[in-house]
Amino acid sequence: MTKLGNSLRLTLTSWRGTRFSRRLRTWVDVRSWRDRGPLRRGRLPLVLLVAAALAAVTAAASGVVAPAPGLQLAQGGHWVASPSLGAVVHVNGSARRVDAQAAVPGIEPGSQVVQGDTSGYVVGRSRIVEFGKSSLSVERTLTPPTGERPVGVEAPGGPYLVYREAGRVVRLGDPPATIPAGGALGEPITTSDGTLWLHRVDSGVLCRLAAGADRISCPAVAPAGHTGALTVVGERPVFVDTTADTLSRVADHGLGRPTPIGVDIPPTARVAPVDVGGRVAILDPAGRRMRMVDASGLETNRSGAAPITVALPDGAYSAPSVTGSSVVLLDLDRNAVLTYNSAGEQQRAIPVPPEAGEPTLSRGEDERVYVDGAEGRHVLVVDPDGAVGLVPVVGDGRRVPSGTPVSPSSVPDPGPRSPTPGPRSPSPGPPTAERPRGDGPASPRRTPPEPRSIPASPPGMPANLRAAAQGGDLRVTWSAAAANGAAVSGYRVTWTPAAGGTARSATRPGSARSMTITGLTRGTAYRITVAAQNSAGRGSPATVRATVPPPPRSVTVSRGSDTTYEDRCEEPDCAYFRIVLRGFSPNTDYHIKPDSSRWPDFNSGATRRTDSRGNLTFEDFPFDSVGSYVWVTVDGVQSNRYLWSAG
């Protein structure tokens, strides 16, 4: 086996879980077989899977290298981009160590890496660099369709880049393809067959892109005006309706029968991409809690067990992810990784090593969760049981020769570094004979060179960028950026609607660490960047997304225009109700039911539609009973009680 070297590394890993077939994965790293055809992941019985793996080893030893037909294998481990190394580094998730790297010059700060069967892709805002996983060298450079940071998805048939704001999907591979999705998108999910599922947030349409396909199909649509997100329960896609607070299977003919969740889920909720132990983790940021929702009712068409509520400290959190039997949260305020089991019990709370910028959380195709430092200097690996391990990537910051397996411990310690030395003092010891003088010229006396000044460079990325809603404004805070040889003279703050629109910006002094952004549209997500500048130029920006919450729903009743209705309602006592709705779902029909203290149920009500901002003002329901209190009820919200008087 030693002769195989890096040609073959085979690891069979059996994972605990109720769906054993989903937990079984095989990883084969076939670096010298790159042109023989990709190995793919499949759902074979255990005996056949072991037999196929043994056949692969036998074939390698005998020189027969054709892969077993139809065998699909999960991509093992995780690649991370390290701009300081000028390289991408492979982290072996099961062994928790770095085992290979490839040189990629000029990596853009904030780049992410996704991998396919034979290639990896370094995805930046202005370019996508493909490198061979067997050759460990750059093969080509692609241009992304937009400068937006995409969601990277590793799945059979991919990998994929989902540009949510632009509504486009890039399928990487040979050849790559850009596929329009028809509008802005929510968080994508994948099922075990490699199908990518997408939610058009503007229209509620639910679409799928099959592995290897070049166009999407859309078999279902959410109710008009309803918000929500997609997840996977029992290997099948499910729509979480945050307006109706229900779960529904996504089927070929549309949405299945809705199952009540049992608690109110706000439109701002973040949903885990897959269930854990039959429960779906749903983060409620405003409520400072996470709900563990029982999804068993999808099978019985009845409500499941009551949701489990996990209280969270004040702060900002990433969307929940899942690894094996654990839910993973990233606490951005305290810079920590939190893991929970399916019962909502906390398993681990591990601090993230400090780096400039915000760490990112991703779920590998091996179903582990990886937390990358913003500068690519470390990776935290979250195992299926919720255990967390740290893998240093950069070590002491020295470059390691590309194309060879490396680990942090293999990088020698260079010791203290100093300027170029001058003449060395003689070592102590016995005196030596005087050197005879020759006829040639005397050797010049060496003097230490004067130290050279290091030119200034643009500042580093501002650290700990945060944005929090304060009413209709956003409060943005950050920590100081590294000066890099020249004092930071200012910070450039830019904000743009996440779905597209006009960018606005302002400059704060170098001593500033915060700014309040006003004049924003409620209910709209914004992309905010902060970049430091000094005499050498402007540095790399830190980026954060934040949403200004919509105003609370309110209904107000007052006396409207005078009217005469038949012969029973005459002026000056008779007039219309004037009804004002604010903060409701946009472009949605609501039934307005009027009532009074003297004449209950005097009118059956009317259905009216809100405008694009969720507001509505109208007059209806003639009334003339002076001295009575009147009110209306809309979608469970009751208005003020208005004392009726003559006009």
XYZ file of C-alpha atoms in Angstrom:
647
model
C 0.000 0.000 0.000
C 2.935 2.355 0.477
C 3.499 2.346 -3.287
C 0.139 3.940 -3.816
C 1.289 7.107 -1.995
C -1.339 9.759 -2.585
C -3.096 7.737 -5.253
C -5.654 6.247 -2.929
C -6.914 6.991 0.552
C -10.077 5.113 1.476
C -12.023 5.740 4.649
C -15.321 4.105 5.565
C -17.211 6.045 8.225
C -20.472 4.850 9.759
C -22.454 7.617 11.413
C -25.106 7.207 14.084
C -28.635 8.374 13.283
C -32.150 7.204 12.687
C -31.695 7.356 8.898
C -28.655 5.064 8.640
C -28.591 5.157 4.866
C -28.011 8.907 4.942
C -25.298 8.706 7.585
C -23.128 6.193 5.712
C -20.469 7.865 3.614
C -17.338 6.700 1.832
C -14.459 8.963 0.955
C -12.006 8.100 -1.783
C -9.308 10.620 -2.704
C -8.021 9.471 -6.109
C -5.484 12.133 -6.947
C -3.641 10.292 -9.711
C -6.860 9.092 -11.414
C -8.304 12.493 -12.208
C -8.838 11.815 -15.908
C -10.319 8.361 -15.429
C -13.797 9.618 -14.512
C -15.350 10.920 -11.298
C -16.502 8.687 -8.474
C -19.938 9.624 -7.238
C -22.051 9.095 -4.175
C -24.873 6.596 -4.212
C -27.210 4.786 -1.867
C -25.932 1.223 -1.926
C -26.584 -1.357 0.747
C -23.682 -1.674 3.173
C -22.424 -4.985 1.764
C -22.358 -3.653 -1.808
C -20.694 -0.409 -0.707
C -17.918 -2.262 1.130
C -17.515 -4.612 -1.827
C -17.236 -1.681 -4.218
C -14.624 -0.019 -2.004
C -12.567 -3.229 -1.772
C -12.822 -3.631 -5.530
C -11.418 -0.113 -5.944
C -8.404 -0.977 -3.765
C -7.821 -4.227 -5.653
C -8.093 -2.453 -8.986
C -5.568 0.181 -7.906
C -3.070 -2.450 -6.801
C -3.469 -4.426 -10.021
C -3.408 -1.452 -12.374
C -7.100 -1.669 -13.284
C -8.438 1.786 -12.498
C -11.930 1.942 -14.008
C -14.332 3.098 -11.278
C -17.269 0.962 -10.245
C -20.231 2.080 -12.400
C -22.881 4.089 -10.583
C -20.897 4.440 -7.348
C -21.288 7.936 -5.898
C -19.049 9.016 -3.045
C -19.279 12.099 -0.843
C -16.538 14.685 -1.200
C -14.497 14.446 1.984
C -13.161 17.314 4.025
C -13.227 21.018 3.362
C -11.081 23.505 1.445
C -10.385 26.949 2.860
C -8.787 29.982 1.182
C -5.848 31.603 2.978
C -4.855 34.952 1.408
C -1.829 35.216 3.717
C -0.457 31.920 2.373
C -1.536 32.615 -1.198
C -2.976 29.109 -1.179
C -6.014 26.950 -0.573
C -5.661 24.377 2.181
C -7.516 21.071 2.570
C -8.808 20.219 6.047
C -9.448 16.540 6.718
C -12.615 16.765 8.808
C -12.483 13.305 10.345
C -8.766 13.540 11.269
C -8.962 17.275 12.108
C -5.749 18.135 10.351
C -4.448 19.885 7.250
C -3.307 17.322 4.674
C -2.745 19.238 1.410
C -2.582 22.680 -0.147
C -2.445 24.255 -3.594
C -0.921 27.628 -4.514
C -3.476 30.158 -5.786
C -1.855 33.594 -6.162
C -3.836 36.741 -5.500
C -6.694 35.301 -3.449
C -9.279 38.002 -2.778
C -10.047 38.572 0.925
C -13.282 36.877 1.906
C -13.061 34.230 -0.825
C -14.773 30.883 -0.256
C -13.886 27.480 -1.714
C -16.287 24.838 -3.045
C -15.300 21.459 -4.457
C -16.559 19.041 -7.061
C -15.423 15.571 -8.077
C -12.089 16.574 -9.607
C -11.719 20.325 -9.078
C -11.967 22.957 -6.416
C -13.056 26.566 -7.005
C -11.863 29.687 -5.179
C -14.831 32.042 -5.394
C -14.178 35.767 -5.010
C -16.211 38.800 -5.999
C -14.360 39.446 -9.280
C -13.131 35.996 -10.318
C -13.494 32.249 -9.782
C -10.236 30.277 -9.880
C -10.421 26.548 -10.635
C -7.642 24.250 -9.368
C -7.171 20.512 -9.853
C -7.577 18.364 -6.763
C -5.083 15.851 -8.163
C -2.576 18.255 -9.751
C -2.939 20.866 -6.954
C -2.401 23.609 -9.521
C -4.507 26.386 -11.071
C -6.272 25.291 -14.250
C -8.427 28.252 -15.343
C -10.118 31.448 -14.226
C -13.821 32.235 -14.662
C -15.749 35.501 -14.360
C -18.737 35.470 -11.966
C -22.057 36.914 -13.197
C -22.127 39.546 -10.429
C -20.008 40.897 -7.578
C -22.422 39.514 -4.975
C -21.071 36.925 -2.514
C -22.914 33.707 -3.424
C -24.062 30.782 -1.323
C -21.774 27.845 -2.116
C -23.460 24.429 -2.325
C -21.546 21.151 -2.603
C -23.752 18.423 -4.069
C -23.653 15.688 -6.742
C -23.900 17.353 -10.151
C -22.367 20.561 -8.767
C -20.904 22.364 -7.010
C -23.289 25.296 -7.299
C -23.058 29.007 -6.565
C -26.423 30.583 -5.751
C -26.464 34.344 -6.284
C -29.566 35.065 -4.224
C -29.943 38.781 -4.914
C -29.343 38.435 -8.669
C -31.524 35.313 -8.915
C -28.926 33.198 -10.724
C -27.342 29.791 -10.210
C -23.866 28.954 -11.492
C -23.167 25.239 -11.923
C -19.422 24.741 -11.854
C -17.794 21.891 -13.724
C -17.001 21.122 -17.317
C -18.593 23.047 -18.862
C -19.818 25.595 -16.305
C -23.298 27.035 -16.790
C -25.183 30.099 -15.529
C -28.878 29.329 -14.998
C -31.476 32.088 -14.399
C -33.841 31.415 -11.510
C -36.416 34.106 -12.268
C -36.073 36.351 -9.238
C -34.461 36.953 -5.851
C -33.966 33.740 -3.885
C -34.089 32.509 -0.318
C -31.593 30.093 1.214
C -31.096 27.080 -1.116
C -31.247 23.457 0.044
C -30.279 20.117 -1.518
C -31.768 16.650 -1.253
C -29.723 13.465 -1.234
C -30.188 12.865 -4.977
C -28.314 16.111 -5.718
C -31.404 18.202 -6.533
C -31.002 21.885 -5.703
C -34.231 23.461 -4.372
C -34.869 27.212 -4.605
C -37.479 29.616 -3.197
C -38.320 32.787 -5.149
C -39.012 35.184 -2.318
C -40.886 37.734 -4.420
C -43.491 35.334 -5.861
C -43.340 32.363 -3.469
C -42.600 29.957 -6.328
C -40.679 26.812 -5.301
C -38.280 25.455 -7.917
C -35.793 22.636 -8.386
C -32.657 22.085 -10.439
C -31.870 18.411 -10.954
C -28.255 17.225 -10.899
C -26.698 17.948 -14.288
C -29.718 19.937 -15.566
C -29.421 23.286 -17.359
C -32.816 24.726 -16.449
C -35.056 24.826 -13.417
C -38.641 23.585 -13.064
C -41.125 24.938 -10.530
C -43.660 22.378 -9.276
C -45.163 24.360 -6.385
C -45.961 27.830 -5.104
C -46.588 29.153 -1.604
C -49.862 30.972 -0.862
C -49.897 34.542 -2.121
C -48.172 36.952 0.237
C -46.824 34.213 2.513
C -43.211 34.259 3.656
C -41.149 31.206 4.497
C -38.127 29.043 3.764
C -37.174 25.586 2.533
C -35.720 22.700 4.519
C -35.324 18.932 4.158
C -37.217 16.463 6.363
C -36.741 12.728 5.858
C -34.885 13.236 2.537
C -37.756 15.306 1.061
C -38.121 19.089 0.608
C -40.476 20.909 2.967
C -41.737 24.513 2.933
C -41.832 26.290 6.299
C -44.652 28.847 6.007
C -43.865 31.648 8.477
C -47.139 33.437 7.727
C -49.477 30.499 8.371
C -47.012 28.815 10.806
C -47.185 25.464 9.023
C -44.984 22.797 7.379
C -45.861 21.399 3.919
C -44.192 18.798 1.719
C -43.117 20.055 -1.705
C -44.430 17.520 -4.230
C -44.561 17.265 -8.022
C -48.156 18.519 -8.051
C -47.679 21.373 -5.576
C -47.608 21.810 -1.825
C -48.890 19.011 0.375
C -51.352 19.351 3.205
C -50.115 21.932 5.757
C -49.226 20.741 9.257
C -49.480 23.332 12.072
C -46.209 24.151 13.821
C -47.866 25.123 17.079
C -46.125 28.455 17.687
C -45.804 31.788 15.917
C -42.845 31.891 13.528
C -41.894 35.443 12.427
C -41.008 36.320 8.804
C -37.427 37.038 9.919
C -36.902 33.442 11.118
C -33.860 31.493 9.858
C -34.450 27.805 9.143
C -31.880 24.971 9.297
C -31.272 23.253 5.915
C -32.189 19.770 7.197
C -33.959 18.219 10.166
C -32.174 16.630 13.113
C -33.864 13.694 14.808
C -37.167 14.576 13.120
C -37.143 18.189 14.346
C -36.490 21.362 12.364
C -34.384 24.066 14.031
C -35.836 27.555 13.450
C -33.981 30.615 14.761
C -36.144 33.556 15.895
C -33.623 36.452 16.047
C -35.986 39.072 17.440
C -37.371 36.680 20.074
C -33.847 35.608 21.131
C -34.753 31.937 20.877
C -34.546 28.844 18.728
C -37.531 26.576 18.152
C -37.081 22.824 17.667
C -40.227 21.973 15.670
C -41.510 18.380 15.528
C -42.004 17.440 11.858
C -43.559 13.996 12.451
C -46.986 15.440 11.650
C -46.015 15.529 7.974
C -46.474 11.748 7.915
C -49.735 11.653 9.875
C -51.305 14.952 8.678
C -51.657 15.940 12.320
C -49.745 18.272 14.590
C -46.619 16.764 16.109
C -45.332 17.202 19.632
C -45.114 20.709 21.039
C -42.080 22.658 19.817
C -39.069 22.880 22.129
C -37.934 26.444 22.849
C -34.242 27.160 23.403
C -33.601 30.555 25.020
C -30.608 32.455 23.613
C -28.683 35.428 25.020
C -29.059 38.816 23.365
C -26.926 39.031 20.254
C -26.603 38.218 16.574
C -26.556 34.649 15.274
C -25.947 32.915 11.986
C -28.639 30.753 10.428
C -28.664 27.323 12.122
C -26.940 24.418 10.412
C -26.951 20.680 11.103
C -24.268 18.017 11.388
C -25.353 14.448 12.178
C -27.456 14.643 15.333
C -26.523 18.224 16.261
C -27.680 21.756 15.489
C -24.907 24.339 15.072
C -25.214 28.078 15.768
C -22.573 30.765 15.346
C -22.835 33.440 18.053
C -21.443 36.461 16.211
C -21.442 38.811 19.208
C -19.465 36.478 21.472
C -17.524 34.865 18.608
C -18.426 31.318 19.645
C -19.740 28.070 18.136
C -22.760 26.581 19.957
C -24.068 23.048 19.400
C -27.377 21.510 20.544
C -28.981 18.079 20.291
C -32.452 17.434 18.876
C -33.980 17.969 22.338
C -32.575 21.518 22.445
C -29.958 20.698 25.076
C -26.673 22.549 24.650
C -23.703 20.274 23.932
C -20.756 22.610 23.344
C -19.866 26.319 23.489
C -16.429 26.807 21.915
C -14.801 30.234 21.299
C -13.674 31.065 17.771
C -10.049 32.292 17.578
C -10.003 36.031 16.828
C -9.447 37.166 13.253
C -10.283 40.396 11.454
C -13.747 40.115 9.947
C -16.661 37.780 10.523
C -16.282 33.988 10.545
C -18.428 31.945 8.151
C -20.287 28.699 8.701
C -20.732 26.104 5.933
C -21.975 22.540 5.665
C -19.718 20.207 3.691
C -20.897 17.379 1.498
C -19.522 15.056 4.197
C -22.295 16.620 6.367
C -19.826 18.083 8.854
C -20.085 21.789 9.625
C -16.985 23.955 9.124
C -16.423 27.401 10.645
C -13.815 29.371 8.693
C -11.948 32.343 10.098
C -12.438 35.485 8.007
C -8.734 35.584 7.122
C -8.431 31.848 6.455
C -6.055 31.299 9.379
C -8.027 28.529 11.081
C -11.031 26.191 10.714
C -13.296 24.771 13.418
C -14.693 21.332 12.567
C -18.048 20.322 14.077
C -18.539 16.550 14.137
C -21.892 14.724 13.872
C -22.102 14.371 17.665
C -21.602 18.108 18.233
C -17.932 17.909 19.244
C -15.833 20.847 17.996
C -12.152 20.741 17.053
C -9.763 23.522 16.003
C -7.526 23.071 12.955
C -4.871 25.818 12.501
C -4.314 26.602 8.826
C -1.542 29.211 8.715
C 0.611 28.142 11.664
C 3.437 30.691 11.957
C 2.480 32.329 8.670
C 5.350 30.902 6.594
C 4.646 29.500 3.163
C 4.735 25.748 2.786
C 5.800 24.230 -0.556
C 2.726 23.734 -2.716
C 1.719 20.340 -4.030
C 2.820 18.359 -0.980
C 0.795 17.122 1.996
C 1.368 19.387 4.976
C 0.252 19.732 8.554
C 0.776 22.623 10.961
C 3.188 20.578 13.043
C 5.410 19.976 10.020
C 6.147 23.681 9.585
C 9.461 24.426 11.362
C 9.669 27.246 13.855
C 11.962 29.867 12.315
C 12.762 31.393 15.687
C 13.221 35.139 16.180
C 13.825 37.078 13.000
C 16.277 39.973 12.801
C 17.772 42.263 10.151
C 20.704 41.068 8.049
C 23.536 40.450 10.544
C 26.732 42.435 10.664
C 30.166 40.986 11.555
C 29.979 38.157 14.048
C 31.832 38.388 17.341
C 34.423 35.636 17.774
C 33.357 32.694 19.848
C 34.971 32.563 23.266
C 37.823 30.053 23.518
C 41.606 29.797 23.541
C 43.556 32.469 21.739
C 44.592 31.701 18.166
C 47.768 32.547 16.291
C 47.889 35.953 14.636
C 47.078 35.761 10.962
C 50.101 36.642 8.841
C 49.777 39.721 6.714
C 49.692 39.084 3.029
C 50.649 41.279 0.158
C 47.080 41.778 -1.050
C 44.736 44.559 -0.065
C 43.248 44.474 3.389
C 39.648 43.218 3.651
C 37.217 46.113 4.176
C 35.607 46.313 7.554
C 31.948 45.207 7.481
C 29.415 47.521 9.056
C 25.745 46.753 9.755
C 23.411 48.100 7.067
C 21.062 50.849 8.069
C 17.523 49.561 8.564
C 15.208 50.223 5.654
C 11.787 51.733 6.282
C 8.812 49.621 5.232
C 6.422 51.564 3.001
C 2.857 51.983 4.242
C 0.095 49.904 2.717
C -3.704 50.251 2.827
C -5.277 49.363 6.178
C -6.555 45.928 7.087
C -10.185 44.862 7.193
C -12.198 46.379 10.094
C -12.914 43.692 12.682
C -16.160 42.723 14.426
C -18.490 44.492 12.014
C -22.070 44.392 13.347
C -25.373 45.977 12.332
C -28.459 46.028 14.564
C -31.880 47.554 14.000
C -32.940 50.486 16.166
C -36.514 51.255 15.201
C -36.348 52.210 11.547
C -32.558 52.742 11.584
C -29.494 50.498 11.577
C -26.738 50.956 14.148
C -23.401 49.834 12.626
C -20.363 49.157 14.834
C -16.847 47.920 14.119
C -13.399 47.569 15.681
C -10.237 49.334 14.568
C -8.535 48.177 11.381
C -4.793 47.468 11.311
C -3.021 50.690 10.291
C -0.291 48.959 8.194
C 2.269 51.727 8.473
C 0.083 54.835 8.240
C -2.614 56.073 10.591
C -6.197 55.251 9.627
C -7.692 58.536 8.437
C -11.296 57.407 7.971
C -13.836 54.643 7.465
C -16.022 54.446 4.368
C -19.491 53.054 5.177
C -21.620 51.919 2.228
C -25.131 50.451 2.293
C -27.150 48.939 -0.561
C -30.489 47.066 -0.659
C -29.578 43.374 -0.750
C -32.003 42.735 -3.613
C -30.409 45.497 -5.684
C -30.710 49.251 -5.834
C -28.771 52.480 -5.393
C -25.754 52.383 -3.096
C -25.285 55.180 -0.584
C -22.190 55.903 1.463
C -20.688 58.149 4.106
C -17.223 58.677 5.583
C -16.501 58.613 9.280
C -13.262 59.833 10.933
C -10.470 57.425 11.772
C -11.401 57.491 15.456
C -15.013 56.451 14.769
C -16.245 52.978 15.672
C -19.938 53.326 14.867
C -22.521 54.997 12.661
C -26.330 55.137 12.582
C -27.837 54.736 9.102
C -31.193 56.479 8.694
C -33.762 56.866 5.936
C -34.034 53.112 5.293
C -37.015 51.138 4.031
C -38.615 48.977 6.691
C -38.707 45.262 5.979
C -35.790 45.551 3.539
C -32.474 43.698 3.872
C -29.327 45.794 3.347
C -25.744 44.867 2.542
C -23.374 47.080 4.534
C -19.623 47.404 4.001
C -17.035 49.281 6.047
C -13.538 49.917 4.645
C -10.677 51.736 6.355
C -8.454 54.184 4.505
C -5.085 55.806 5.097
C -2.500 57.702 3.041
C -1.708 54.511 1.079
C -5.293 53.923 -0.011
C -8.447 52.082 0.996
C -8.289 48.562 2.436
C -10.492 45.509 1.988
C -14.052 46.049 3.207
C -15.805 44.048 5.902
C -19.379 43.099 4.996
C -22.531 42.403 6.985
C -26.236 42.028 6.139
C -29.029 43.467 8.253
C -32.755 44.034 7.916
C -34.807 46.924 9.220
C -37.843 45.174 10.726
C -41.270 46.199 9.486
C -43.352 48.324 11.852
C -45.672 46.421 14.197
C -49.102 45.671 12.752
C -51.699 48.219 13.754
C -55.339 48.954 12.931
C -56.938 52.344 13.649
C -60.632 53.281 13.441
C -62.093 56.802 13.318
C -65.140 58.555 11.863
C -65.000 58.974 8.114
C -67.137 60.843 5.576
C -70.805 61.553 6.263
C -73.265 59.422 4.304
C -76.859 58.292 4.057
C -77.501 54.569 3.883
C -81.020 53.528 2.865
C -83.638 55.018 5.224
C -82.123 53.784 8.463
C -78.894 55.755 8.563
C -78.996 59.481 7.940
C -76.705 62.447 8.459
C -75.439 63.934 10.752
C -75.284 60.731 12.801
C -74.520 58.464 9.858
C -70.987 58.172 8.500
C -68.484 55.580 7.294
C -65.809 53.905 9.404
C -62.378 55.202 8.420
C -59.943 52.286 8.771
C -56.137 52.456 8.558
C -53.925 49.304 8.442
C -50.154 49.529 8.865
C -47.394 46.889 8.891
C -49.316 44.005 7.330
C -48.031 41.684 4.599
C -47.797 43.497 1.246
C -50.209 42.750 -1.596
C -52.308 40.492 0.618
C -56.085 40.132 1.015
C -57.433 40.611 4.558
C -60.968 40.326 5.888
C -62.009 43.342 7.982
C -64.811 42.606 10.465
C -66.587 45.602 12.130
C -68.287 45.452 15.558
C -70.011 47.816 17.976
C -70.982 47.775 21.635
C -74.682 48.294 20.832
C -75.116 46.298 17.629
C -72.774 43.264 17.644
C -72.237 41.665 14.225
C -74.164 44.480 12.533
C -72.091 43.955 9.370
C -70.422 40.829 7.934
C -67.353 42.826 6.906
C -65.351 43.152 3.699
C -62.125 41.863 2.141
C -59.558 44.408 1.033
C -55.977 44.147 -0.307
C -52.912 45.874 1.156
C -50.495 47.830 -1.009
C -46.875 46.925 -1.810
C -45.799 48.164 1.647
C -48.445 46.282 3.588
C -50.601 49.351 4.252
C -54.276 50.062 3.575
C -56.626 53.032 4.151
C -60.326 52.938 3.194
C -63.853 53.912 4.310
C -66.787 51.508 4.636
C -69.537 50.228 6.986
C -72.136 53.042 7.463
C -72.995 53.554 11.154
C -75.165 56.010 13.125
C -75.498 54.824 16.746
C -74.174 57.864 18.623
C -72.676 56.976 22.010
C -71.669 53.451 20.983
C -68.110 52.160 20.776
C -66.988 50.745 17.428
C -63.932 48.706 16.388
C -62.723 46.271 13.721
C -60.690 43.055 13.808
C -58.168 42.127 11.079
C -56.271 38.820 11.097
C -56.456 38.618 14.879
C -55.455 42.275 15.403
C -58.154 44.395 17.056
C -58.270 48.136 16.514
C -58.851 50.876 19.049
C -62.398 51.330 20.402
C -63.776 54.545 18.971
C -66.675 56.427 20.650
C -69.149 57.329 17.883
C -70.432 60.922 17.828
C -72.526 63.031 15.479
C -70.741 64.844 12.704
